[in-house]
Amino acid sequence: AQTVTQSQPEMSVQEAETVTLSCTYDTSESDYYLFWYKQPPSRQMILVIRQEAYKQQNATENRFSVNFQKAAKSFSLKISDSQLGDAAMYFCAYRKLYTGANSKLTFGKGITLSVRP
Amino acid sequence: DAGVTQSPTHLIKTRGQQVTLRCSPISGHKSVSWYQQVLGQGPQFIFQYYEKEERGRGNFPDRFSARQFPNYSSELNVNALLLGDSALYLCASSYPGQGAYGYTFGSGTRLTVV
């Protein structure tokens, strides 16, 4: 079974600074998808960024980028120029590449990110 | 377009009661999944439905059931509620074949069992 581990329960960053959130995962699959989701107090999970394991290039979405280390099974999220609106819980998630009809997401426990003004 | 809508937003039930949660996916999305998020934890997969058929089930007891309707909306039912069922229940939808691009989640139903 696949597992996703987020070992840092909380992190804090100064506004305009850069912060990196860590995630490791365990799978026997060679191809899969990885995601970072943001959950603000409104509770809605919002997709931040996704990475296809068969692509070597790290994904980037504006201020958000990932450091994907396939051999180490590590998938960290870097947030540049942190803004107050970035404060939220962040979840790392895994999905198999070929799922048939069941394409469930496996989530980590999450990291609470606070942004200091 | 409206996003994924869930109702009710909050609910308080007594142990032993039954509850029904509802989800309307984004227009055109035919796949609906349900997740349970206990306070301080990540969401746990409960069910996935596609074209009105159950396509996946997580490690939850038979007290949990769901169904999907012809308009692709879905209901999650939980019988004989336990205190441990208190959680945020999230619904997610995706367009056929687009699940690899992530899912669109609703804002959830907060269920409190007393």
mmCIF file of C-alpha atoms in Angstrom:
data_model
loop_
_atom_site.group_PDB
_atom_site.id
_atom_site.type_symbol
_atom_site.label_atom_id
_atom_site.label_comp_id
_atom_site.label_asym_id
_atom_site.label_seq_id
_atom_site.Cartn_x
_atom_site.Cartn_y
_atom_site.Cartn_z
ATOM 1 C CA ALA A 1 0.000 0.000 0.000
ATOM 2 C CA GLN A 2 1.093 3.517 -0.677
ATOM 3 C CA THR A 3 1.841 5.861 2.207
ATOM 4 C CA VAL A 4 2.515 9.583 2.350
ATOM 5 C CA THR A 5 4.432 11.122 5.248
ATOM 6 C CA GLN A 6 4.561 14.750 6.261
ATOM 7 C CA SER A 7 6.692 14.844 9.374
ATOM 8 C CA GLN A 8 6.555 18.583 10.073
ATOM 9 C CA PRO A 9 3.223 19.413 11.721
ATOM 10 C CA GLU A 10 3.783 23.178 11.647
ATOM 11 C CA MET A 11 5.946 25.727 9.916
ATOM 12 C CA SER A 12 6.191 29.485 9.996
ATOM 13 C CA VAL A 13 7.566 31.940 7.451
ATOM 14 C CA GLN A 14 8.040 35.678 7.300
ATOM 15 C CA GLU A 15 6.026 37.462 4.646
ATOM 16 C CA ALA A 16 8.013 37.792 1.374
ATOM 17 C CA GLU A 17 10.415 35.032 2.412
ATOM 18 C CA THR A 18 10.720 31.495 1.004
ATOM 19 C CA VAL A 19 9.603 28.335 2.765
ATOM 20 C CA THR A 20 9.909 24.659 1.884
ATOM 21 C CA LEU A 21 7.404 22.029 2.998
ATOM 22 C CA SER A 22 8.594 18.417 3.053
ATOM 23 C CA CYS A 23 6.870 15.233 1.970
ATOM 24 C CA THR A 24 8.041 11.667 1.522
ATOM 25 C CA TYR A 25 6.093 8.761 0.157
ATOM 26 C CA ASP A 26 6.399 5.051 -0.265
ATOM 27 C CA THR A 27 5.249 3.096 -3.291
ATOM 28 C CA SER A 28 6.270 0.106 -5.343
ATOM 29 C CA GLU A 29 4.903 1.737 -8.509
ATOM 30 C CA SER A 30 7.276 3.272 -11.035
ATOM 31 C CA ASP A 31 4.847 5.820 -12.404
ATOM 32 C CA TYR A 32 2.356 7.879 -10.449
ATOM 33 C CA TYR A 33 1.159 11.412 -9.757
ATOM 34 C CA LEU A 34 1.959 13.624 -6.798
ATOM 35 C CA PHE A 35 0.004 16.656 -5.684
ATOM 36 C CA TRP A 36 0.128 19.471 -3.181
ATOM 37 C CA TYR A 37 -3.227 20.716 -1.935
ATOM 38 C CA LYS A 38 -3.916 23.800 0.170
ATOM 39 C CA GLN A 39 -6.746 23.858 2.707
ATOM 40 C CA PRO A 40 -7.520 27.320 4.103
ATOM 41 C CA PRO A 41 -9.978 27.871 6.972
ATOM 42 C CA SER A 42 -12.777 27.796 4.383
ATOM 43 C CA ARG A 43 -12.063 24.018 4.338
ATOM 44 C CA GLN A 44 -12.050 23.647 0.564
ATOM 45 C CA MET A 45 -9.071 21.692 -0.730
ATOM 46 C CA ILE A 46 -7.398 23.665 -3.504
ATOM 47 C CA LEU A 47 -4.922 22.087 -5.912
ATOM 48 C CA VAL A 48 -1.614 23.963 -5.779
ATOM 49 C CA ILE A 49 0.621 21.920 -8.045
ATOM 50 C CA ARG A 50 0.982 18.457 -9.542
ATOM 51 C CA GLN A 51 3.920 16.354 -10.683
ATOM 52 C CA GLU A 52 3.986 13.365 -12.995
ATOM 53 C CA ALA A 53 6.593 10.895 -11.784
ATOM 54 C CA TYR A 54 7.622 9.975 -15.334
ATOM 55 C CA LYS A 55 8.677 13.572 -15.958
ATOM 56 C CA GLN A 56 12.095 14.550 -14.647
ATOM 57 C CA GLN A 57 11.421 18.266 -14.803
ATOM 58 C CA ASN A 58 10.154 19.763 -11.568
ATOM 59 C CA ALA A 59 6.732 21.378 -11.808
ATOM 60 C CA THR A 60 6.344 25.131 -11.312
ATOM 61 C CA GLU A 61 3.222 27.243 -10.879
ATOM 62 C CA ASN A 62 3.982 30.918 -10.345
ATOM 63 C CA ARG A 63 5.408 31.251 -6.808
ATOM 64 C CA PHE A 64 5.066 27.519 -6.152
ATOM 65 C CA SER A 65 7.593 24.924 -7.252
ATOM 66 C CA VAL A 66 8.474 21.391 -6.276
ATOM 67 C CA ASN A 67 11.679 19.484 -5.732
ATOM 68 C CA PHE A 68 10.877 15.967 -6.886
ATOM 69 C CA GLN A 69 13.502 13.369 -5.995
ATOM 70 C CA LYS A 70 12.160 10.087 -7.353
ATOM 71 C CA ALA A 71 14.929 7.845 -6.062
ATOM 72 C CA ALA A 72 14.598 9.295 -2.580
ATOM 73 C CA LYS A 73 10.774 9.303 -2.843
ATOM 74 C CA SER A 74 10.740 12.915 -1.766
ATOM 75 C CA PHE A 75 8.395 15.645 -2.977
ATOM 76 C CA SER A 76 8.870 19.038 -1.326
ATOM 77 C CA LEU A 77 6.968 22.246 -2.039
ATOM 78 C CA LYS A 78 8.750 25.585 -2.188
ATOM 79 C CA ILE A 79 6.732 28.752 -1.756
ATOM 80 C CA SER A 80 8.561 31.895 -2.827
ATOM 81 C CA ASP A 81 7.666 35.463 -1.838
ATOM 82 C CA SER A 82 5.258 34.162 0.817
ATOM 83 C CA GLN A 83 2.016 36.077 1.194
ATOM 84 C CA LEU A 84 -0.439 36.303 4.063
ATOM 85 C CA GLY A 85 -2.954 34.422 1.931
ATOM 86 C CA ASP A 86 -0.628 31.425 1.801
ATOM 87 C CA ALA A 87 -1.411 30.647 5.441
ATOM 88 C CA ALA A 88 -3.263 27.323 5.434
ATOM 89 C CA MET A 89 -2.844 23.587 5.864
ATOM 90 C CA TYR A 90 -0.894 21.968 3.058
ATOM 91 C CA PHE A 91 -1.364 18.332 2.115
ATOM 92 C CA CYS A 92 0.831 16.151 -0.021
ATOM 93 C CA ALA A 93 -1.077 13.490 -1.967
ATOM 94 C CA TYR A 94 -0.311 10.490 -4.168
ATOM 95 C CA ARG A 95 -2.252 8.829 -6.954
ATOM 96 C CA LYS A 96 -1.397 5.796 -9.039
ATOM 97 C CA LEU A 97 -0.836 6.378 -12.735
ATOM 98 C CA TYR A 98 -2.940 3.521 -13.966
ATOM 99 C CA THR A 99 -5.877 3.110 -11.674
ATOM 100 C CA GLY A 100 -8.538 1.435 -13.690
ATOM 101 C CA ALA A 101 -11.718 2.902 -12.387
ATOM 102 C CA ASN A 102 -10.555 3.664 -8.864
ATOM 103 C CA SER A 103 -8.347 6.717 -8.752
ATOM 104 C CA LYS A 104 -8.240 7.516 -5.088
ATOM 105 C CA LEU A 105 -5.862 10.032 -3.549
ATOM 106 C CA THR A 106 -3.692 9.059 -0.584
ATOM 107 C CA PHE A 107 -2.968 12.062 1.609
ATOM 108 C CA GLY A 108 -0.372 12.865 4.236
ATOM 109 C CA LYS A 109 -1.337 14.310 7.616
ATOM 110 C CA GLY A 110 -0.696 17.860 6.495
ATOM 111 C CA ILE A 111 1.423 20.809 7.534
ATOM 112 C CA THR A 112 0.037 23.993 9.076
ATOM 113 C CA LEU A 113 1.789 26.981 7.539
ATOM 114 C CA SER A 114 1.589 30.356 9.227
ATOM 115 C CA VAL A 115 2.829 33.571 7.612
ATOM 116 C CA ARG A 116 4.149 36.360 9.845
ATOM 117 C CA PRO A 117 3.519 39.916 8.637
ATOM 118 C CA ASP B 1 -19.798 27.620 -13.274
ATOM 119 C CA ALA B 2 -20.679 26.498 -9.785
ATOM 120 C CA GLY B 3 -18.055 24.434 -8.020
ATOM 121 C CA VAL B 4 -18.650 21.235 -6.123
ATOM 122 C CA THR B 5 -21.477 21.916 -3.695
ATOM 123 C CA GLN B 6 -22.107 19.981 -0.510
ATOM 124 C CA SER B 7 -25.007 20.104 1.886
ATOM 125 C CA PRO B 8 -25.513 20.647 4.690
ATOM 126 C CA THR B 9 -22.436 22.598 5.763
ATOM 127 C CA HIS B 10 -22.773 21.611 9.412
ATOM 128 C CA LEU B 11 -24.672 18.850 11.124
ATOM 129 C CA ILE B 12 -25.042 17.615 14.690
ATOM 130 C CA LYS B 13 -26.322 14.094 15.290
ATOM 131 C CA THR B 14 -26.707 11.785 18.269
ATOM 132 C CA ARG B 15 -24.960 8.437 18.595
ATOM 133 C CA GLY B 16 -26.920 5.675 16.907
ATOM 134 C CA GLN B 17 -28.660 7.988 14.449
ATOM 135 C CA GLN B 18 -28.326 7.916 10.681
ATOM 136 C CA VAL B 19 -27.103 10.749 8.468
ATOM 137 C CA THR B 20 -27.190 11.559 4.747
ATOM 138 C CA LEU B 21 -24.733 13.945 3.167
ATOM 139 C CA ARG B 22 -25.183 15.326 -0.341
ATOM 140 C CA CYS B 23 -22.831 16.377 -3.098
ATOM 141 C CA SER B 24 -23.379 17.985 -6.482
ATOM 142 C CA PRO B 25 -20.358 17.763 -8.800
ATOM 143 C CA ILE B 26 -19.240 20.356 -11.295
ATOM 144 C CA SER B 27 -21.292 20.224 -14.475
ATOM 145 C CA GLY B 28 -19.806 17.622 -16.790
ATOM 146 C CA HIS B 29 -17.960 15.769 -14.036
ATOM 147 C CA LYS B 30 -19.104 12.165 -13.873
ATOM 148 C CA SER B 31 -16.822 10.875 -11.133
ATOM 149 C CA VAL B 32 -17.512 11.627 -7.474
ATOM 150 C CA SER B 33 -15.359 10.611 -4.519
ATOM 151 C CA TRP B 34 -15.942 10.911 -0.795
ATOM 152 C CA TYR B 35 -13.276 11.504 1.845
ATOM 153 C CA GLN B 36 -13.372 11.655 5.637
ATOM 154 C CA GLN B 37 -11.074 14.163 7.335
ATOM 155 C CA VAL B 38 -10.741 13.799 11.074
ATOM 156 C CA LEU B 39 -9.497 16.909 12.872
ATOM 157 C CA GLY B 40 -5.753 17.294 12.483
ATOM 158 C CA GLN B 41 -5.434 14.529 9.884
ATOM 159 C CA GLY B 42 -5.377 14.227 6.138
ATOM 160 C CA PRO B 43 -8.467 13.109 4.217
ATOM 161 C CA GLN B 44 -9.102 9.358 4.028
ATOM 162 C CA PHE B 45 -10.742 7.827 0.959
ATOM 163 C CA ILE B 46 -14.215 6.374 1.521
ATOM 164 C CA PHE B 47 -15.824 5.791 -1.892
ATOM 165 C CA GLN B 48 -15.560 6.582 -5.556
ATOM 166 C CA TYR B 49 -18.476 6.470 -7.969
ATOM 167 C CA TYR B 50 -18.377 6.745 -11.724
ATOM 168 C CA GLU B 51 -21.364 6.526 -14.008
ATOM 169 C CA LYS B 52 -23.519 5.559 -11.049
ATOM 170 C CA GLU B 53 -21.400 2.544 -10.191
ATOM 171 C CA GLU B 54 -19.124 2.055 -7.192
ATOM 172 C CA ARG B 55 -15.569 1.953 -8.482
ATOM 173 C CA GLY B 56 -13.628 1.987 -5.254
ATOM 174 C CA ARG B 57 -14.096 1.636 -1.539
ATOM 175 C CA GLY B 58 -11.756 2.539 1.291
ATOM 176 C CA ASN B 59 -11.272 0.791 4.604
ATOM 177 C CA PHE B 60 -14.548 1.843 6.203
ATOM 178 C CA PRO B 61 -17.212 -0.323 7.854
ATOM 179 C CA ASP B 62 -20.450 -1.320 6.164
ATOM 180 C CA ARG B 63 -22.227 1.409 8.118
ATOM 181 C CA PHE B 64 -20.957 3.691 5.359
ATOM 182 C CA SER B 65 -22.730 3.528 2.018
ATOM 183 C CA ALA B 66 -23.168 5.814 -0.949
ATOM 184 C CA ARG B 67 -24.858 6.106 -4.275
ATOM 185 C CA GLN B 68 -24.736 8.248 -7.378
ATOM 186 C CA PHE B 69 -27.772 9.484 -9.244
ATOM 187 C CA PRO B 70 -28.400 9.857 -13.002
ATOM 188 C CA ASN B 71 -27.503 13.554 -12.758
ATOM 189 C CA TYR B 72 -24.158 12.478 -11.175
ATOM 190 C CA SER B 73 -24.941 13.958 -7.786
ATOM 191 C CA SER B 74 -24.158 11.682 -4.872
ATOM 192 C CA GLU B 75 -25.219 10.867 -1.340
ATOM 193 C CA LEU B 76 -23.144 9.440 1.468
ATOM 194 C CA ASN B 77 -25.064 7.606 4.192
ATOM 195 C CA VAL B 78 -23.725 6.664 7.576
ATOM 196 C CA ASN B 79 -25.802 4.427 9.862
ATOM 197 C CA ALA B 80 -25.522 3.807 13.600
ATOM 198 C CA LEU B 81 -23.337 6.856 14.143
ATOM 199 C CA LEU B 82 -20.421 6.625 16.539
ATOM 200 C CA LEU B 83 -18.550 9.450 18.238
ATOM 201 C CA GLY B 84 -15.572 8.594 16.042
ATOM 202 C CA ASP B 85 -17.561 9.447 12.921
ATOM 203 C CA SER B 86 -17.252 13.129 13.846
ATOM 204 C CA ALA B 87 -15.259 14.628 10.989
ATOM 205 C CA LEU B 88 -15.277 16.827 7.930
ATOM 206 C CA TYR B 89 -16.671 14.902 4.960
ATOM 207 C CA LEU B 90 -15.338 16.072 1.638
ATOM 208 C CA CYS B 91 -16.691 15.390 -1.802
ATOM 209 C CA ALA B 92 -14.511 15.641 -4.908
ATOM 210 C CA SER B 93 -15.379 15.419 -8.571
ATOM 211 C CA SER B 94 -13.466 15.059 -11.801
ATOM 212 C CA TYR B 95 -14.102 14.954 -15.519
ATOM 213 C CA PRO B 96 -13.715 11.522 -17.120
ATOM 214 C CA GLY B 97 -10.062 10.816 -17.683
ATOM 215 C CA GLN B 98 -9.013 14.036 -15.970
ATOM 216 C CA GLY B 99 -8.437 12.663 -12.507
ATOM 217 C CA ALA B 100 -4.718 12.792 -13.138
ATOM 218 C CA TYR B 101 -5.020 16.559 -13.141
ATOM 219 C CA GLY B 102 -6.362 16.551 -9.617
ATOM 220 C CA TYR B 103 -9.838 16.771 -8.300
ATOM 221 C CA THR B 104 -12.127 19.655 -7.440
ATOM 222 C CA PHE B 105 -13.237 19.504 -3.850
ATOM 223 C CA GLY B 106 -16.251 20.952 -2.138
ATOM 224 C CA SER B 107 -16.059 22.800 1.176
ATOM 225 C CA GLY B 108 -17.279 19.769 3.052
ATOM 226 C CA THR B 109 -19.892 18.888 5.624
ATOM 227 C CA ARG B 110 -18.802 19.148 9.243
ATOM 228 C CA LEU B 111 -20.484 16.278 11.120
ATOM 229 C CA THR B 112 -20.482 16.294 14.900
ATOM 230 C CA VAL B 113 -21.764 13.203 16.723
ATOM 231 C CA VAL B 114 -22.699 13.740 20.383
#
